[in-house]
Coordinates of N, CA and C in Angstrom, one line a residue:
X1 N -18.9 -15.8 -4.9 CA -18.2 -15.1 -4.6 C -17.6 -15.6 -3.1
X2 N -16.4 -15.6 -2.8 CA -15.7 -16.3 -1.5 C -15.0 -15.4 -0.9
X3 N -15.1 -15.7 0.3 CA -13.8 -15.0 1.2 C -12.7 -15.6 0.4
X4 N -11.6 -14.6 0.1 CA -10.3 -15.1 -0.3 C -9.7 -16.2 0.6
X5 N -9.7 -16.2 1.8 CA -9.0 -16.8 2.5 C -9.8 -18.1 2.7
X6 N -11.1 -18.3 2.2 CA -12.1 -19.5 2.3 C -12.0 -20.1 0.6
X7 N -11.6 -19.3 -0.1 CA -11.8 -19.7 -1.6 C -11.1 -21.1 -2.0
X8 N -11.3 -22.0 -2.6 CA -10.8 -23.1 -3.2 C -9.3 -22.6 -3.7
X9 N -9.4 -21.4 -4.1 CA -7.9 -21.0 -4.7 C -7.2 -20.1 -3.8
X10 N -7.3 -20.6 -2.6 CA -6.9 -19.4 -1.6 C -5.1 -19.6 -1.5
X11 N -4.7 -20.5 -2.3 CA -3.1 -20.7 -2.0 C -2.8 -19.8 -3.3
X12 N -3.4 -19.8 -4.5 CA -2.9 -19.0 -5.6 C -3.4 -17.3 -5.2
X13 N -4.2 -17.4 -4.5 CA -4.6 -16.0 -4.3 C -3.6 -15.3 -3.2
X14 N -3.3 -16.2 -2.1 CA -2.5 -15.7 -1.2 C -0.8 -15.2 -1.9
X15 N -0.4 -16.2 -2.9 CA 0.8 -16.3 -3.5 C 0.8 -14.9 -4.5
X16 N -0.5 -14.7 -4.8 CA -0.5 -13.5 -5.6 C -0.6 -12.3 -4.9
X17 N -0.7 -12.0 -3.8 CA -0.8 -10.6 -3.0 C 0.2 -9.8 -3.0
X18 N 1.6 -10.4 -3.2 CA 2.6 -9.4 -3.5 C 2.7 -8.8 -4.8
X19 N 2.2 -9.6 -5.8 CA 2.1 -8.8 -7.2 C 0.7 -7.8 -7.2
X20 N -0.2 -8.1 -6.5 CA -1.3 -7.4 -6.4 C -0.9 -6.1 -5.5
X21 N -0.1 -6.2 -4.6 CA 0.1 -5.0 -3.7 C 0.8 -3.9 -4.7
X22 N 1.8 -4.7 -5.6 CA 2.7 -3.9 -6.5 C 1.7 -3.2 -7.5
X23 N 0.9 -4.0 -8.1 CA -0.2 -3.2 -9.1 C -0.9 -2.1 -8.4
X24 N -1.4 -2.3 -7.4 CA -1.7 -1.3 -6.6 C -1.2 0.1 -6.5
X25 N 0.1 -0.1 -6.0 CA 1.2 1.0 -6.0 C 1.2 1.6 -7.4
X26 N 1.5 0.8 -8.3 CA 1.7 1.5 -9.8 C 0.1 2.1 -10.0
X27 N -1.1 1.6 -9.8 CA -2.0 2.5 -10.1 C -2.1 3.8 -9.4
X28 N -1.8 3.6 -8.1 CA -1.9 4.8 -7.4 C -0.9 5.9 -7.7
X29 N 0.1 5.3 -8.1 CA 1.3 6.2 -8.6 C 0.8 7.0 -10.0
X30 N 0.6 6.2 -10.9 CA -0.4 6.7 -12.0 C -1.5 7.8 -11.8
X31 N -2.4 7.5 -10.8 CA -3.1 8.5 -10.6 C -2.6 9.8 -9.8
X32 N -1.4 9.5 -9.4 CA -0.6 10.6 -8.4 C -1.3 10.9 -7.3
X33 N -1.8 9.4 -6.7 CA -2.1 9.8 -5.4 C -1.4 9.4 -4.3
X34 N -1.3 10.1 -3.2 CA -0.4 9.9 -2.1 C -0.7 8.5 -1.7
X35 N 0.2 7.8 -1.3 CA -0.1 6.2 -0.8 C 1.1 5.6 0.2
X36 N 0.5 4.7 0.8 CA 1.5 4.2 1.8 C 2.4 3.4 1.0
X37 N 3.4 2.9 1.4 CA 4.5 2.4 0.9 C 4.1 0.8 0.5
X38 N 5.0 0.2 -0.5 CA 4.7 -1.0 -1.0 C 4.5 -1.8 0.3
X39 N 5.7 -1.6 1.3 CA 5.6 -2.7 2.2 C 4.5 -2.4 3.5
X40 N 3.8 -1.2 3.4 CA 2.6 -1.2 4.1 C 1.3 -1.8 3.7
X41 N 1.3 -1.3 2.3 CA 0.1 -2.0 1.4 C 0.3 -3.6 1.4
X42 N 1.3 -4.4 1.3 CA 1.5 -5.5 1.3 C 0.9 -6.3 2.7
X43 N 1.6 -5.3 3.7 CA 1.1 -5.9 5.1 C -0.5 -5.6 5.4
X44 N -1.3 -4.5 4.8 CA -2.5 -4.4 5.0 C -3.2 -5.4 4.4
X45 N -2.8 -5.8 2.9 CA -3.5 -7.0 2.2 C -3.3 -8.3 3.0
X46 N -2.3 -8.6 3.5 CA -2.1 -9.8 4.2 C -2.8 -10.0 5.4
X47 N -2.9 -8.7 6.0 CA -4.0 -8.7 7.4 C -5.3 -8.9 6.9
X48 N -5.7 -8.1 5.8 CA -7.1 -8.3 5.5 C -7.4 -9.9 4.9
X49 N -6.6 -10.6 4.3 CA -6.6 -11.8 3.7 C -7.0 -12.5 5.1
X50 N -6.2 -12.5 6.1 CA -6.5 -13.4 7.3 C -7.5 -12.7 8.3
X51 N -7.9 -11.4 8.4 CA -8.8 -10.9 9.5 C -9.9 -10.1 8.9
X52 N -10.0 -9.6 7.9 CA -11.1 -8.8 7.1 C -11.1 -7.5 7.7
X53 N -9.9 -7.2 8.3 CA -9.6 -5.8 8.8 C -8.3 -5.0 8.0
X54 N -8.6 -3.8 7.2 CA -9.2 -3.0 7.4 C -10.5 -3.1 6.5
X55 N -10.4 -4.2 5.5 CA -11.5 -4.4 4.6 C -11.6 -5.9 4.6
X56 N -12.7 -6.4 3.8 CA -12.5 -8.1 3.4 C -12.0 -8.2 2.3
X57 N -11.6 -9.3 2.0 CA -10.5 -9.3 0.6 C -11.5 -10.8 0.1
X58 N -12.2 -10.4 -0.8 CA -13.0 -11.4 -1.4 C -12.6 -11.9 -2.9
X59 N -12.8 -12.9 -3.3 CA -12.6 -13.4 -4.6 C -13.8 -13.5 -5.3
X60 N -14.2 -12.7 -6.5 CA -15.5 -12.6 -7.4 C -14.7 -12.6 -8.8
X61 N -15.3 -13.7 -9.4 CA -14.8 -13.7 -10.7 C -13.2 -13.9 -10.8
X62 N -12.8 -13.2 -11.9 CA -11.2 -13.3 -11.9 C -10.4 -12.2 -11.0
X63 N -11.5 -11.7 -10.2 CA -10.6 -10.5 -9.3 C -10.5 -10.6 -8.0
X64 N -10.0 -10.1 -7.2 CA -9.8 -9.9 -5.7 C -10.6 -8.5 -5.6
X65 N -11.3 -8.4 -4.7 CA -12.2 -7.4 -4.2 C -11.7 -7.1 -2.8
X66 N -11.5 -5.6 -2.4 CA -11.4 -5.2 -1.3 C -12.8 -4.4 -1.0
X67 N -13.4 -4.8 0.0 CA -14.7 -4.5 0.5 C -15.4 -4.3 1.6
X68 N -16.2 -3.5 2.0 CA -17.0 -3.6 3.5 C -18.4 -2.9 3.2
X69 N -19.4 -3.9 4.2 CA -20.6 -3.2 4.2 C -20.6 -2.1 5.1
X70 N -21.1 -1.0 4.7 CA -21.1 0.1 5.5 C -22.3 1.0 5.7
X71 N -22.5 1.8 6.6 CA -23.5 2.8 6.7 C -23.2 4.0 6.5
X72 N -23.0 4.8 5.3 CA -22.7 6.0 4.7 C -23.9 7.1 5.5
X73 N -23.4 8.1 5.9 CA -24.1 9.2 6.2 C -25.5 9.6 5.2
X74 N -24.9 9.2 3.8 CA -26.1 9.7 3.1 C -27.0 8.8 2.6
X75 N -27.0 7.2 2.9 CA -27.6 6.3 2.7 C -28.8 5.9 3.8
X76 N -29.9 5.2 3.4 CA -30.9 4.8 4.5 C -30.9 3.6 4.8
X77 N -29.8 2.9 4.3 CA -29.5 1.2 4.6 C -27.9 1.2 4.3
X78 N -27.4 0.0 5.0 CA -26.2 0.0 4.4 C -25.8 -0.2 2.9
X79 N -24.6 -0.2 2.8 CA -24.3 -0.2 1.1 C -23.0 -1.0 1.1
X80 N -23.0 -1.8 -0.1 CA -21.4 -2.7 -0.1 C -20.6 -1.8 -0.8
X81 N -19.6 -1.5 -0.3 CA -18.6 -0.3 -0.5 C -17.2 -1.2 -0.9
X82 N -16.8 -0.8 -2.3 CA -15.6 -1.4 -3.0 C -14.8 -0.6 -2.7
X83 N -13.6 -1.2 -2.1 CA -12.2 -0.4 -1.8 C -11.4 -0.3 -3.3
X84 N -11.3 -1.6 -3.9 CA -10.6 -1.7 -5.0 C -11.1 -3.0 -5.6
X85 N -10.8 -3.3 -6.8 CA -10.8 -4.5 -7.5 C -9.6 -4.5 -8.4
X86 N -9.2 -5.9 -8.4 CA -7.8 -6.1 -9.1 C -7.9 -7.4 -9.5
X87 N -7.5 -7.7 -10.8 CA -7.6 -8.8 -11.5 C -6.4 -9.9 -11.2
X88 N -6.7 -10.8 -10.9 CA -5.4 -11.9 -10.1 C -5.4 -13.1 -11.2
X89 N -6.5 -13.5 -12.3 CA -6.3 -14.6 -13.2 C -7.1 -14.0 -14.2
X90 N -7.0 -14.6 -15.4 CA -7.9 -14.4 -16.5 C -9.4 -14.6 -16.5
X91 N -10.2 -13.8 -17.0 CA -11.6 -14.2 -16.9 C -12.3 -12.9 -17.3
X92 N -13.8 -13.2 -17.0 CA -14.6 -12.0 -17.6 C -14.8 -11.0 -16.5
X93 N -14.5 -9.8 -16.6 CA -14.8 -8.6 -15.6 C -16.1 -8.7 -15.0
X94 N -17.5 -9.1 -16.4 CA -18.6 -9.0 -15.7 C -19.0 -9.9 -14.9
X95 N -18.4 -11.2 -14.7 CA -18.6 -12.1 -13.5 C -18.4 -11.1 -12.4
X96 N -17.2 -10.3 -12.2 CA -16.9 -10.1 -11.0 C -18.2 -9.0 -10.6
X97 N -18.8 -8.2 -11.3 CA -19.9 -7.3 -11.1 C -21.2 -8.2 -10.9
X98 N -21.4 -9.2 -11.4 CA -22.4 -9.9 -11.1 C -22.5 -10.4 -9.7
X99 N -21.3 -11.0 -9.6 CA -21.2 -11.5 -8.2 C -21.4 -10.5 -7.2
X100 N -20.6 -9.2 -7.4 CA -20.6 -8.4 -6.4 C -22.1 -7.8 -6.0
X101 N -23.0 -7.7 -7.0 CA -24.3 -7.3 -7.1 C -25.0 -8.4 -6.3
X102 N -24.6 -9.6 -6.5 CA -25.5 -10.8 -5.8 C -25.1 -10.7 -4.3
X103 N -23.9 -10.4 -3.9 CA -23.3 -10.3 -2.6 C -24.0 -9.2 -1.7
X104 N -24.2 -8.0 -2.8 CA -24.7 -7.2 -2.1 C -26.2 -7.0 -1.5
X105 N -26.7 -7.9 -2.7 CA -28.4 -8.2 -2.3 C -28.4 -9.2 -1.2
X106 N -27.6 -10.1 -1.1 CA -27.5 -11.2 0.2 C -27.2 -10.4 1.4
X107 N -26.6 -9.4 1.4 CA -26.0 -8.8 2.6 C -27.5 -7.8 3.0
X108 N -28.3 -7.5 2.3 CA -29.2 -6.6 2.3 C -28.9 -5.1 2.3
X109 N -27.9 -4.9 1.5 CA -27.5 -3.6 1.1 C -28.5 -2.8 0.2
X110 N -28.4 -1.4 0.4 CA -29.3 -0.8 -0.4 C -28.8 -0.6 -1.9
X111 N -27.3 -0.7 -1.8 CA -26.6 -0.1 -3.0 C -25.3 -0.9 -3.2
X112 N -24.9 -0.9 -4.3 CA -23.2 -1.3 -4.5 C -22.6 0.0 -4.9
X113 N -21.4 0.4 -4.3 CA -20.8 1.6 -4.5 C -19.3 1.1 -5.1
X114 N -19.0 1.2 -6.2 CA -17.5 1.1 -7.0 C -17.0 2.4 -7.1
X115 N -15.7 2.5 -6.6 CA -15.0 3.7 -6.4 C -13.9 3.5 -7.8
X116 N -13.5 4.8 -8.1 CA -12.7 4.9 -9.1 C -11.2 5.4 -9.0
X117 N -11.0 5.3 -7.6 CA -9.7 5.8 -7.2 C -8.4 5.0 -7.7
X118 N -8.5 4.1 -7.8 CA -7.3 3.3 -8.5 C -7.6 2.6 -10.0
X119 N -8.5 3.3 -10.6 CA -9.0 2.9 -12.0 C -8.1 3.5 -13.1
X120 N -7.3 3.2 -13.6 CA -6.5 3.9 -14.7 C -7.3 4.1 -15.8
X121 N -7.9 3.4 -16.3 CA -8.8 3.9 -17.5 C -10.5 4.2 -17.0
X122 N -10.5 5.4 -16.2 CA -11.7 5.7 -15.6 C -13.0 5.6 -16.6
X123 N -12.7 6.3 -17.9 CA -13.5 6.5 -18.9 C -14.1 5.2 -19.3
X124 N -13.5 4.2 -19.7 CA -14.0 3.1 -19.9 C -14.5 1.9 -19.0
X125 N -14.2 2.1 -18.0 CA -14.7 1.5 -16.8 C -16.0 2.2 -16.6
X126 N -16.1 3.4 -16.4 CA -17.2 4.4 -16.2 C -18.5 3.7 -17.3
X127 N -18.0 4.0 -18.3 CA -19.0 3.6 -19.6 C -19.4 2.2 -19.4
X128 N -18.6 1.3 -19.1 CA -18.9 -0.2 -18.8 C -20.0 -0.2 -17.6
X129 N -19.7 0.4 -16.3 CA -20.5 0.3 -15.3 C -21.9 1.1 -15.3
X130 N -21.7 2.3 -16.4 CA -23.2 2.9 -16.7 C -24.2 1.9 -17.4
X131 N -23.5 1.1 -18.2 CA -24.2 0.1 -19.1 C -24.6 -0.9 -18.2
X132 N -24.2 -1.2 -17.2 CA -24.5 -2.3 -16.2 C -25.6 -1.7 -15.0
X133 N -25.8 -0.6 -15.3 CA -27.0 0.0 -14.5 C -26.5 0.8 -13.3
X134 N -25.1 1.3 -13.3 CA -24.4 2.1 -12.2 C -24.8 3.7 -12.8
X135 N -24.7 4.6 -11.7 CA -24.7 6.0 -12.3 C -23.6 6.7 -11.3
X136 N -23.0 7.6 -12.1 CA -21.9 8.4 -11.4 C -22.5 9.3 -10.5
X137 N -22.5 9.3 -9.1 CA -23.0 10.4 -8.2 C -22.0 11.3 -7.4
X138 N -20.5 10.8 -7.8 CA -19.7 11.9 -7.1 C -18.4 11.6 -7.7
X139 N -17.6 12.6 -7.7 CA -15.9 12.4 -7.9 C -15.1 13.1 -6.9
X140 N -14.0 12.6 -6.6 CA -12.9 13.0 -5.5 C -12.0 13.7 -6.3
X141 N -11.8 14.9 -5.6 CA -10.7 15.7 -5.5 C -9.6 15.7 -4.8
X142 N -8.3 15.6 -4.8 CA -7.3 15.5 -4.1 C -6.3 16.5 -4.4
X143 N -5.9 17.4 -3.3 CA -4.8 17.9 -3.4 C -3.7 17.9 -2.1
X144 N -2.5 17.5 -2.7 CA -1.4 17.2 -1.7 C -1.1 18.3 -0.7
X145 N -1.1 18.4 0.5 CA -0.5 19.1 1.3 C 0.8 19.2 1.4
X146 N 1.5 20.4 1.1 CA 3.2 20.4 1.3 C 3.6 21.2 2.5
X147 N 4.4 20.7 3.2 CA 5.0 21.2 4.5 C 6.4 21.7 4.3
X148 N 6.5 22.7 4.8 CA 8.1 23.4 4.9 C 8.4 24.1 3.6

């Protein structure tokens, strides 16, 4: 697992960021999530690639992962919190999870938290993660607020 900007594949990763931003838009639209514009998501992904803000962009297995080490209010120690996982090349998703687990341990995290916000196939990913030792601890419900 490597920071995307330090990966031997950094050129391939950087060239894929516009397509990845588009895929995030499609996923969020499918989930009917209010979202930033494509241009805003692209700018944020580029900023993350270079600066690690607002999330760190890592290459893990065949995927790019937006993540942060955070101290949630409910945890006794920091956790590795995934913001999104998106495939950028062929490969085994299991490698991504294995690398994330090792990274969480190396960072001294108490847990690895995987979000389902942008998952199109929540049930199949959920079952896969449960087989890998994850447990579902919460769901998020979103209602759009309309003005006027």
